[in-house]
């Protein structure tokens, strides 16, 4: 039996990247990897998890005993401990940072009601006769009559259970219903079932509105009938809201929802059900990937291309890589799904590493929306300098007459994104960041969308002191105001500023369903996942916004986003139309979106990526060094780059080191930022070099004076 445990602290710290040895108390009846314990750490009572057990002590100093072993409902599973270790090694973060990804409950919450059955009717009746409180309990009286039923989980009821008068019985979940598929869906479903196996990874590539969800649920039903669990990941909480209704239609008793907006009691309930091995389907964003599944039978990653699956805070993990690891470790099938596969996934399909399944038509053979590209240069030459082109205006008016709904997409919140002095040319920027502020008319302030700073709006230029600050460009607030001027319509704006409530998404879905909205104007919050049958027109107000970013993935993101936005149109009986406004109508990405030809676009983009040495053909790692002292940060970045060059030569690593250079957003939240890029075709060698450099850099005087962030699968480069 093990006598020593290596414990990871729950307190996240860059300086506590160790496992600490503690002695297991003799009276401990049962203990295993993943157990949650209380310990004395540096004369403070701390909590942590056991990451390994041993019979020998390798620590030279005094070994303190574990103070308390907490209840099993608070433990991690051994497999989850392995996952945390893998995240730490793969993303080169500390154990405590990786452990922080798991939202483990801090306390046990008892259910409000329990399903009980009578064990000893005679003794229970005697007990009831002697107690006025029990005699007046109508639920208990009904229980005695029916022999079983639901009771409030009170102290009195728990006492009756402890005395053996009542017993708690498990509610039997009904078998999930059969899901009827169309011919095309059935064909794909049968192929997937035929291919399912221990190392199965597949991509379900279906156009928007093709019915991918029904295939997911048919497969999920098969797994639940086997008494196993399903992890169904979605990119955002907003999509989860509408998907819950669809999933609960088929699995009302088997569906659990998990995301950051749940309270502690709600999170514990999901954690408990999953850890107990109940046959459930868990819906949620990336945080749900770190739940303690006991009987996982299938992982579904919907909208697998989505940027929101990548965490931008440390540890900067990508959930697609996390579920790949879990699926392989547990021998569980992994099914990816999207209308616009990421190029990394599509390249894996072409190489044969991932199986491929295609749905080429919309459900019930409904037509795909017709797409029109409007040249805004031509519009301006012909006298229209407004936000809405004449083509889009005409189609909006037609929809309003017919009583159909319109969605206008602009991925920029606020009223005006640029504030410039017309006297001296000064651009108003955030004093704490190297970025322009945005004017928000409703709040009458200038806001930084990176640090959140708010400044009272003014016309006075801080440089020349003239009252000559003017507004340029437009965001969703300004579009909403313009629409109110142009149309007699009910307009709803959906962006970060209007969606802060817990039930915000439910209200939008309900308003659209009741046809209380004529025109919906919003950001990418509405670009995917939502299904409004009466929405027949989509207008993209500025397609160039994402196309012109200085990022090798700009084309891919634009294609994905525009295709997903266009897919919101015509999902009901009435065919849809899409109007894309651009100053660059000949762009090959826009042409591919119009033609609906993913393969044509993807092959061209992959060819360009291969020539330039970009992912998926090479790995790119990014190191960001930040701090308040501008000169010190530059010196620290140079030191890090020198260590990289030395170690790459020592290990004979064929990698390219670019930088250090100032980051595109040189200053954020008062911190100056430099970055270094590593390019190489063998990620393991580059990771080994970087790991050695980080260890060496921690011994320098720079480490304690600056912030070091490692991004081993960077998706954005600001």
XYZ file of C-alpha atoms in Angstrom:
718
model
C 0.000 0.000 0.000
C 1.260 3.478 -0.884
C 2.431 5.587 2.034
C 3.342 8.806 0.224
C 1.390 11.060 -2.125
C 2.570 13.741 -4.544
C 0.097 16.620 -4.390
C -0.608 19.416 -6.888
C -1.797 22.628 -5.238
C -5.075 24.144 -6.340
C -3.652 27.658 -5.977
C -2.393 28.774 -9.428
C 1.090 30.255 -9.389
C 3.963 30.545 -11.854
C 6.347 29.736 -8.984
C 4.606 26.549 -7.720
C 5.146 24.265 -10.716
C 5.908 21.255 -8.553
C 4.277 18.246 -6.956
C 4.725 18.249 -3.177
C 5.239 15.067 -1.135
C 2.933 14.348 1.819
C 2.466 11.314 4.036
C -0.796 9.384 3.752
C -2.445 8.995 7.176
C -2.663 5.421 8.520
C -6.406 5.693 9.054
C -7.055 6.421 5.364
C -9.252 3.520 4.221
C -9.299 4.339 0.534
C -7.177 6.727 -1.462
C -6.250 6.967 -5.129
C -4.854 9.293 -7.786
C -7.232 12.232 -8.164
C -8.231 12.403 -4.481
C -8.784 15.911 -3.147
C -6.968 16.613 0.112
C -6.240 19.325 2.661
C -2.588 19.913 3.478
C -0.347 22.230 5.468
C 1.669 24.175 2.900
C 4.037 26.825 4.223
C 1.960 27.070 7.434
C -1.253 27.638 5.501
C -4.136 25.201 5.024
C -4.327 24.552 1.291
C -6.233 22.136 -0.924
C -4.831 20.036 -3.727
C -5.152 16.808 -5.684
C -3.053 13.663 -5.450
C -1.221 13.216 -8.765
C 0.826 10.140 -7.898
C 1.333 7.597 -5.114
C 4.501 5.849 -3.952
C 5.827 3.573 -1.244
C 9.143 5.420 -0.984
C 9.939 8.986 -0.023
C 12.321 10.826 -2.372
C 11.996 14.182 -0.570
C 14.982 14.988 1.669
C 13.228 17.270 4.163
C 10.433 16.768 6.687
C 7.365 15.129 5.170
C 4.112 16.472 6.605
C 0.972 14.344 6.794
C -2.166 14.917 4.718
C -4.602 16.667 7.057
C -7.872 15.520 5.491
C -9.115 13.446 2.577
C -12.198 15.140 1.140
C -15.328 13.274 -0.117
C -15.126 11.315 -3.372
C -17.608 13.592 -5.160
C -14.868 16.247 -5.128
C -12.157 13.971 -6.588
C -10.749 13.972 -10.091
C -10.627 10.753 -12.080
C -7.171 9.226 -12.725
C -7.700 9.834 -16.471
C -8.405 13.527 -15.810
C -5.146 13.728 -13.832
C -3.339 12.251 -16.863
C -5.005 14.868 -19.074
C -3.811 17.694 -16.806
C -0.258 16.323 -16.926
C -0.448 16.111 -20.726
C -1.716 19.718 -21.013
C 1.173 20.857 -18.799
C 3.763 19.018 -20.929
C 2.258 19.751 -24.349
C 1.580 23.462 -23.808
C 4.598 23.983 -21.510
C 2.536 25.461 -18.689
C 2.690 24.753 -14.961
C 0.735 21.902 -13.389
C -1.283 24.428 -11.373
C -2.194 26.389 -14.537
C -3.358 23.183 -16.226
C -5.251 22.114 -13.097
C -7.061 25.457 -13.120
C -8.789 24.399 -16.380
C -10.810 21.877 -14.375
C -13.716 23.600 -12.612
C -13.758 21.092 -9.769
C -16.485 21.764 -7.166
C -15.417 23.203 -3.822
C -18.271 21.660 -1.834
C -20.994 19.035 -2.096
C -24.523 20.245 -2.790
C -27.368 17.959 -1.801
C -30.283 17.560 -4.233
C -33.416 19.509 -3.276
C -35.551 16.368 -3.628
C -34.883 12.638 -3.350
C -36.806 9.670 -4.743
C -37.493 7.376 -1.783
C -39.086 4.001 -1.111
C -40.431 2.638 2.165
C -38.182 -0.008 3.785
C -39.907 -0.640 7.157
C -43.544 0.476 6.943
C -44.445 -0.528 10.528
C -41.621 1.393 12.200
C -42.119 4.375 9.870
C -45.820 4.639 10.795
C -44.887 4.510 14.497
C -42.360 7.291 13.943
C -44.934 9.420 12.116
C -47.536 8.971 14.884
C -45.074 10.247 17.501
C -44.002 13.356 15.513
C -46.331 16.272 14.797
C -44.014 17.545 12.000
C -43.935 14.159 10.245
C -47.692 13.720 10.686
C -48.308 17.052 8.872
C -45.969 16.166 5.998
C -48.334 15.520 3.051
C -45.563 14.176 0.805
C -44.591 11.616 3.456
C -48.237 10.585 3.915
C -48.521 10.056 0.165
C -45.264 8.065 0.234
C -46.712 5.700 2.855
C -49.752 5.221 0.647
C -47.886 4.724 -2.652
C -44.793 3.023 -1.102
C -42.461 5.328 -3.099
C -42.255 8.969 -4.205
C -40.354 12.258 -4.108
C -39.564 13.909 -0.773
C -37.920 17.211 0.090
C -34.296 16.510 1.035
C -34.670 17.829 4.576
C -32.793 16.932 7.766
C -35.808 14.888 8.918
C -35.910 12.864 5.702
C -32.155 12.217 5.795
C -32.574 10.982 9.382
C -35.290 8.535 8.300
C -32.951 7.257 5.573
C -30.079 6.906 8.066
C -32.357 4.917 10.436
C -33.206 2.475 7.641
C -36.893 3.410 7.435
C -36.532 4.823 3.911
C -34.095 4.184 1.090
C -33.090 6.360 -1.821
C -33.831 4.784 -5.200
C -32.278 5.716 -8.509
C -34.631 7.216 -11.068
C -34.657 4.947 -14.104
C -34.066 6.911 -17.259
C -36.260 5.929 -20.202
C -34.601 4.682 -23.383
C -34.050 7.512 -25.881
C -36.437 7.536 -28.854
C -35.555 6.595 -32.402
C -34.498 9.506 -34.619
C -35.790 9.429 -38.170
C -33.240 10.495 -40.800
C -33.584 11.463 -44.437
C -32.079 9.215 -47.123
C -28.887 11.277 -47.402
C -28.518 11.475 -43.609
C -29.133 7.723 -43.255
C -26.465 6.962 -45.831
C -23.855 9.032 -43.958
C -24.996 7.624 -40.587
C -24.601 4.020 -41.785
C -21.103 4.749 -43.133
C -20.036 6.290 -39.812
C -21.450 3.368 -37.791
C -19.617 0.940 -40.086
C -16.313 2.773 -39.528
C -16.634 3.315 -35.777
C -13.819 1.758 -33.810
C -11.251 2.346 -31.098
C -9.168 4.920 -32.985
C -11.977 6.451 -35.041
C -11.670 10.138 -35.925
C -14.092 11.420 -38.544
C -15.154 14.678 -40.152
C -18.812 15.275 -40.995
C -18.649 18.033 -43.622
C -22.130 19.303 -44.402
C -23.370 22.551 -45.895
C -25.214 24.873 -43.518
C -28.709 23.543 -42.882
C -27.865 20.014 -44.115
C -28.962 18.265 -40.917
C -25.645 17.391 -39.267
C -27.251 17.707 -35.814
C -29.717 14.857 -36.445
C -26.798 12.559 -37.326
C -24.977 13.605 -34.150
C -28.074 12.826 -32.081
C -28.723 9.483 -33.783
C -25.165 8.413 -32.915
C -25.527 9.853 -29.396
C -28.735 7.849 -28.890
C -26.913 4.644 -29.817
C -24.245 5.399 -27.199
C -26.745 6.305 -24.452
C -28.665 3.059 -25.063
C -25.401 1.235 -24.284
C -25.311 2.994 -20.887
C -22.431 5.256 -21.932
C -21.859 9.034 -21.954
C -21.592 11.593 -24.754
C -19.582 14.829 -24.775
C -21.111 17.289 -27.273
C -18.963 20.422 -27.589
C -20.150 23.716 -29.078
C -18.026 26.833 -29.631
C -20.097 29.345 -27.628
C -22.686 29.538 -24.859
C -25.070 31.315 -27.252
C -25.233 28.344 -29.624
C -25.665 26.046 -26.629
C -28.921 27.828 -25.741
C -30.772 26.922 -28.949
C -29.106 23.525 -29.264
C -30.343 22.529 -25.779
C -33.956 22.768 -26.946
C -33.195 20.580 -29.984
C -31.325 17.956 -27.973
C -33.877 17.854 -25.130
C -36.588 17.219 -27.704
C -35.012 13.771 -28.185
C -33.264 13.239 -24.820
C -35.272 15.178 -22.190
C -34.012 13.025 -19.302
C -30.445 12.465 -20.511
C -29.287 16.011 -21.388
C -27.017 18.088 -19.151
C -25.711 21.576 -19.925
C -22.362 22.842 -18.640
C -20.864 26.324 -19.051
C -19.366 29.218 -17.087
C -22.677 30.981 -16.413
C -23.973 28.138 -14.232
C -23.884 28.687 -10.482
C -21.878 26.425 -8.152
C -24.856 24.171 -7.361
C -25.681 23.669 -11.062
C -22.046 22.905 -11.903
C -21.832 20.385 -9.064
C -24.931 18.554 -10.305
C -23.359 18.046 -13.761
C -20.005 17.056 -12.214
C -21.737 14.529 -9.906
C -23.875 12.922 -12.628
C -20.884 12.569 -14.968
C -18.613 11.211 -12.245
C -21.276 8.684 -11.216
C -21.223 7.302 -14.771
C -24.853 8.167 -15.558
C -25.753 7.684 -19.267
C -25.986 11.370 -20.162
C -25.221 13.736 -23.010
C -23.302 16.819 -21.854
C -23.627 19.952 -23.994
C -21.203 22.795 -23.496
C -18.326 24.979 -24.714
C -14.639 24.124 -24.279
C -14.741 23.999 -20.435
C -16.946 20.872 -20.663
C -13.961 18.995 -22.156
C -12.468 18.833 -18.638
C -15.343 17.025 -16.890
C -14.600 13.696 -15.081
C -16.297 11.259 -17.467
C -16.386 7.660 -16.246
C -18.143 5.942 -19.173
C -17.429 8.201 -22.135
C -18.593 6.573 -25.370
C -18.515 9.382 -27.971
C -17.088 12.892 -28.407
C -18.712 15.320 -30.863
C -16.952 18.593 -31.730
C -19.430 20.716 -33.672
C -18.239 23.750 -35.692
C -14.714 22.361 -35.274
C -13.181 25.272 -37.209
C -14.260 27.871 -34.646
C -11.669 30.243 -33.178
C -13.424 30.236 -29.785
C -12.248 26.650 -29.221
C -8.807 28.175 -28.610
C -8.177 29.717 -25.189
C -6.177 32.937 -25.350
C -5.285 33.033 -21.637
C -2.570 30.781 -20.276
C -2.546 27.876 -20.772
C -3.301 28.663 -24.408
C -4.798 25.294 -25.305
C -6.942 24.314 -28.287
C -9.884 22.085 -27.346
C -9.584 20.153 -30.626
C -6.153 18.929 -29.491
C -7.499 18.175 -25.999
C -10.361 15.965 -27.251
C -7.997 14.232 -29.699
C -5.924 13.214 -26.678
C -8.925 12.122 -24.565
C -10.442 10.153 -27.446
C -7.179 8.303 -28.075
C -6.482 7.707 -24.367
C -9.969 6.325 -23.703
C -10.411 4.547 -27.041
C -13.493 6.669 -27.758
C -14.740 7.712 -31.243
C -14.305 11.404 -32.069
C -16.565 13.047 -34.650
C -15.793 16.550 -35.908
C -18.458 18.492 -37.747
C -18.711 21.755 -39.686
C -19.758 23.399 -42.936
C -16.295 24.965 -43.230
C -13.503 22.638 -42.017
C -10.318 24.172 -40.648
C -7.436 23.699 -43.059
C -5.601 21.632 -40.425
C -8.515 19.187 -40.336
C -9.007 19.163 -44.108
C -5.293 18.463 -44.657
C -5.610 15.515 -42.249
C -8.562 14.276 -44.358
C -6.483 14.518 -47.543
C -3.647 12.599 -45.878
C -6.042 9.819 -44.803
C -5.606 10.468 -41.064
C -9.279 11.424 -40.659
C -12.271 9.702 -42.266
C -14.497 11.963 -44.374
C -18.291 12.137 -44.694
C -20.108 14.689 -46.855
C -23.632 16.149 -46.816
C -23.822 18.216 -49.994
C -27.436 19.397 -49.843
C -29.645 21.105 -47.308
C -32.192 19.114 -45.337
C -35.254 18.120 -47.421
C -33.356 19.374 -50.501
C -34.086 22.994 -49.633
C -32.104 25.341 -51.892
C -28.989 27.074 -50.651
C -29.319 30.863 -50.455
C -28.542 32.875 -53.569
C -25.548 35.153 -52.971
C -25.065 38.616 -54.481
C -21.759 40.526 -54.237
C -22.125 44.316 -54.296
C -19.199 46.560 -55.306
C -19.245 49.457 -52.824
C -16.736 51.459 -54.936
C -19.281 51.426 -57.731
C -22.009 52.413 -55.265
C -19.948 55.402 -54.092
C -19.191 56.514 -57.669
C -22.895 56.469 -58.393
C -23.672 58.679 -55.402
C -24.516 56.221 -52.622
C -22.032 56.675 -49.750
C -24.299 55.222 -47.062
C -23.993 52.030 -45.050
C -26.715 50.197 -47.008
C -26.234 49.553 -50.737
C -29.158 50.035 -53.121
C -29.362 46.286 -53.780
C -29.537 45.483 -50.063
C -31.999 48.313 -49.432
C -34.369 47.014 -52.114
C -34.250 43.479 -50.746
C -34.829 44.665 -47.155
C -37.935 46.578 -48.262
C -39.224 43.500 -50.108
C -38.811 41.351 -46.961
C -40.556 43.887 -44.751
C -43.557 43.964 -47.102
C -43.759 40.142 -47.031
C -43.405 39.970 -43.230
C -40.120 38.027 -43.415
C -37.070 38.597 -41.209
C -33.670 40.129 -42.038
C -30.239 39.700 -40.443
C -27.590 42.390 -41.021
C -24.105 41.309 -40.004
C -21.305 43.619 -38.883
C -18.515 42.299 -36.679
C -17.889 45.610 -34.927
C -19.766 46.858 -31.890
C -20.154 50.441 -30.742
C -21.132 53.511 -32.747
C -17.881 54.602 -34.446
C -14.530 52.719 -34.391
C -12.351 55.711 -35.263
C -12.097 59.105 -33.528
C -9.785 61.541 -35.340
C -8.957 65.222 -34.986
C -9.618 67.045 -38.261
C -7.263 69.864 -37.210
C -4.049 67.986 -36.370
C -4.799 64.426 -37.551
C -4.514 62.845 -34.089
C -6.164 59.419 -33.704
C -7.668 59.005 -30.244
C -6.080 55.950 -28.645
C -6.429 54.175 -25.319
C -3.828 55.622 -22.898
C -3.161 52.090 -21.563
C -3.075 50.287 -24.932
C -1.648 50.879 -28.383
C -5.116 50.631 -29.984
C -7.843 53.013 -31.098
C -10.869 53.521 -28.869
C -14.468 53.150 -30.060
C -17.235 55.668 -29.463
C -20.297 54.197 -27.714
C -23.228 56.541 -28.122
C -25.564 54.875 -25.608
C -23.021 55.218 -22.795
C -21.616 58.522 -24.153
C -18.002 57.375 -23.808
C -14.901 56.175 -25.630
C -14.150 52.509 -24.898
C -11.095 50.347 -25.353
C -12.238 46.897 -26.466
C -9.024 45.311 -25.153
C -8.601 46.565 -21.585
C -12.180 47.786 -21.072
C -11.168 51.342 -20.151
C -13.949 53.945 -20.513
C -13.323 57.653 -21.092
C -16.011 60.324 -21.048
C -16.652 61.348 -24.661
C -15.387 64.769 -25.706
C -14.881 66.857 -28.867
C -11.650 68.340 -27.483
C -8.427 66.974 -28.973
C -5.861 66.123 -26.240
C -3.003 67.217 -28.553
C -4.023 70.477 -30.204
C -6.809 71.322 -27.707
C -9.235 72.183 -30.543
C -12.869 71.029 -30.423
C -12.363 69.085 -33.624
C -12.620 65.371 -32.804
C -14.847 63.708 -35.409
C -16.296 60.207 -35.725
C -15.441 57.908 -38.638
C -16.664 54.461 -39.627
C -19.595 52.576 -38.167
C -20.406 49.864 -35.659
C -23.605 48.059 -34.729
C -24.955 51.020 -32.706
C -24.691 53.335 -35.702
C -26.209 50.726 -38.018
C -29.162 50.367 -35.637
C -29.685 54.139 -35.658
C -29.479 54.266 -39.462
C -31.996 51.418 -39.823
C -34.440 53.219 -37.524
C -34.172 56.250 -39.794
C -34.639 54.271 -43.019
C -37.347 51.742 -42.162
C -40.583 51.432 -40.228
C -39.489 48.178 -38.628
C -38.866 46.484 -35.281
C -35.086 46.332 -34.919
C -33.066 44.296 -32.429
C -29.330 44.755 -31.924
C -27.270 41.778 -30.713
C -23.677 42.316 -29.596
C -21.540 42.068 -26.487
C -23.105 45.244 -25.063
C -26.667 43.906 -25.243
C -25.979 40.267 -24.302
C -24.699 40.425 -20.730
C -27.698 38.808 -19.026
C -27.870 35.073 -18.243
C -31.036 34.632 -20.316
C -30.145 37.065 -23.135
C -29.976 34.366 -25.818
C -33.280 32.823 -24.768
C -34.988 36.217 -25.135
C -33.642 36.651 -28.694
C -34.697 33.161 -29.755
C -38.177 33.726 -28.318
C -38.538 37.173 -29.931
C -37.515 35.805 -33.342
C -39.800 32.794 -32.973
C -42.782 35.040 -32.100
C -41.909 37.307 -35.027
C -41.489 40.314 -32.720
C -38.371 41.310 -34.702
C -38.179 42.440 -38.341
C -34.467 43.268 -38.616
C -31.751 41.687 -36.517
C -28.417 43.527 -36.562
C -25.471 41.907 -34.840
C -21.932 40.613 -34.652
C -20.510 37.101 -35.017
C -22.496 36.100 -31.912
C -25.252 35.300 -34.429
C -23.056 34.005 -37.242
C -23.471 30.293 -36.565
C -25.698 27.753 -34.928
C -28.896 29.786 -34.862
C -31.879 28.533 -36.843
C -34.646 31.042 -37.576
C -37.073 29.634 -40.196
C -38.556 33.043 -41.142
C -35.177 34.701 -41.705
C -34.847 34.924 -45.498
C -32.323 37.723 -46.077
C -28.783 38.185 -44.765
C -26.759 41.315 -45.436
C -23.004 41.431 -44.798
C -22.289 45.153 -44.411
C -18.477 45.055 -44.587
C -16.877 41.853 -45.911
C -13.440 43.529 -46.133
C -13.111 43.919 -42.371
C -11.737 40.409 -41.802
C -10.182 39.925 -45.254
C -7.592 42.666 -44.797
C -6.120 41.618 -41.468
C -2.306 41.050 -41.442
C -2.640 37.334 -40.649
C -2.011 34.294 -42.856
C -5.353 32.886 -41.631
C -7.340 35.999 -42.657
C -8.654 34.352 -45.831
C -9.636 31.160 -44.034
C -11.447 33.037 -41.269
C -13.258 35.226 -43.785
C -14.412 32.251 -45.832
C -15.624 30.437 -42.723
C -17.365 33.449 -41.210
C -19.078 34.584 -44.417
C -20.207 31.046 -45.251
C -21.637 30.590 -41.764
C -23.365 33.989 -41.839
C -24.827 33.261 -45.281
C -26.087 29.953 -43.929
C -28.545 31.726 -41.609
C -30.722 32.641 -44.630
C -33.528 30.477 -45.978
C -33.496 27.672 -43.409
C -37.293 27.427 -43.516
C -39.666 26.887 -46.442
C -38.948 30.226 -48.176
C -35.614 30.324 -50.097
C -33.021 32.771 -48.798
C -30.790 35.455 -50.291
C -27.498 36.952 -49.149
C -26.004 40.339 -50.066
C -22.264 40.764 -49.424
C -20.975 44.352 -49.564
C -17.281 44.793 -50.420
C -14.729 47.146 -51.959
C -12.893 44.118 -53.395
C -15.462 42.088 -55.377
C -12.794 40.112 -57.303
C -11.270 38.574 -54.187
C -10.978 34.794 -54.609
C -12.339 34.164 -51.094
C -15.549 36.057 -51.873
C -15.918 34.230 -55.175
C -15.551 30.873 -53.397
C -18.191 31.924 -50.839
C -20.560 32.915 -53.647
C -20.024 29.624 -55.489
C -20.287 27.606 -52.263
C -17.153 25.760 -53.351
C -15.175 24.850 -50.232
C -12.840 22.420 -52.005
C -11.789 24.986 -54.624
C -10.983 27.507 -51.916
C -9.271 25.018 -49.563
C -6.948 23.509 -52.189
C -5.822 26.970 -53.326
C -5.253 28.093 -49.741
C -3.348 24.915 -48.844
C -1.128 25.380 -51.907
C -0.300 28.940 -50.786
C 0.339 27.792 -47.211
C 2.737 25.087 -48.356
C 4.748 27.574 -50.440
C 5.016 29.960 -47.469
C 5.748 27.227 -44.904
C 2.685 27.905 -42.771
C 0.443 25.454 -40.859
C -0.701 22.775 -41.421
C 2.619 22.005 -43.180
C 4.800 23.586 -40.486
C 4.353 24.259 -36.807
C 4.439 27.820 -35.486
C 5.101 28.611 -31.818
C 4.756 32.127 -30.452
C 6.461 33.569 -27.381
C 5.140 36.846 -25.964
C 7.264 38.809 -23.492
C 5.512 41.695 -21.768
C 5.984 44.167 -18.927
C 5.849 47.802 -17.825
C 9.548 48.642 -18.433
C 9.968 49.064 -22.204
C 13.775 48.771 -22.251
C 13.827 45.796 -19.879
C 11.281 43.934 -22.009
C 13.390 44.446 -25.140
C 16.489 43.161 -23.340
C 14.544 40.179 -21.969
C 13.215 39.346 -25.448
C 16.738 39.483 -26.902
C 17.988 37.216 -24.113
C 15.209 34.703 -24.827
C 15.964 34.768 -28.576
C 19.679 34.201 -27.923
C 18.856 31.190 -25.736
C 16.617 29.847 -28.509
C 19.397 30.119 -31.087
C 21.951 28.491 -28.777
C 19.669 25.549 -27.882
C 18.488 24.988 -31.460
C 22.125 24.708 -32.590
C 22.993 22.433 -29.646
C 20.062 20.097 -30.382
C 20.583 20.381 -34.170
C 16.963 21.476 -34.540
C 15.921 22.528 -38.029
C 13.814 25.496 -36.925
C 13.525 29.138 -37.980
C 13.583 31.792 -35.248
C 11.904 35.093 -36.173
C 12.320 38.089 -33.900
C 12.209 39.476 -31.352
C 9.956 42.180 -32.771
C 7.339 44.449 -31.295
C 3.917 42.765 -31.324
C 1.299 44.205 -33.737
C -0.461 45.647 -30.663
C 2.702 46.900 -29.025
C 1.045 48.004 -25.803
C -1.921 46.369 -24.052
C -3.155 47.058 -20.508
C -0.078 49.234 -19.808
C 2.276 46.400 -20.764
C 4.734 46.692 -23.641
C 4.892 43.540 -25.754
C 7.519 41.807 -27.886
C 7.069 38.480 -29.589
C 9.237 35.749 -31.098
C 8.068 33.143 -33.603
C 9.469 29.637 -34.082
C 8.762 27.830 -37.355
C 9.585 24.194 -38.015
C 8.149 21.076 -39.605
C 8.712 18.932 -36.513
C 6.756 20.214 -33.541
C 8.324 17.846 -31.003
C 11.856 19.121 -31.669
C 10.742 22.756 -31.494
C 8.884 21.997 -28.247
C 11.999 20.378 -26.753
C 14.086 23.431 -27.656
C 11.488 25.774 -26.184
C 11.181 23.695 -23.014
C 14.937 23.907 -22.401
C 14.954 27.645 -23.071
C 12.094 28.303 -20.646
C 13.941 26.406 -17.890
C 17.118 28.415 -18.553
C 15.226 31.703 -18.819
C 13.665 31.120 -15.384
C 17.180 31.296 -13.887
C 17.827 34.773 -15.346
C 17.074 38.071 -13.612
C 14.466 38.876 -16.296
C 11.969 36.152 -15.337
C 10.698 37.762 -12.131
C 10.382 41.199 -13.769
C 8.297 40.367 -16.834
C 5.497 38.144 -18.093
C 6.246 35.213 -20.368
C 3.394 33.696 -22.399
C 3.801 30.634 -24.629
C 1.370 29.899 -27.454
C 2.068 26.553 -29.090
C -0.904 26.672 -31.461
C -1.401 30.388 -32.132
C -4.584 31.366 -33.959
C -4.245 35.147 -33.713
C -1.113 37.295 -33.747
C -2.115 40.735 -32.399
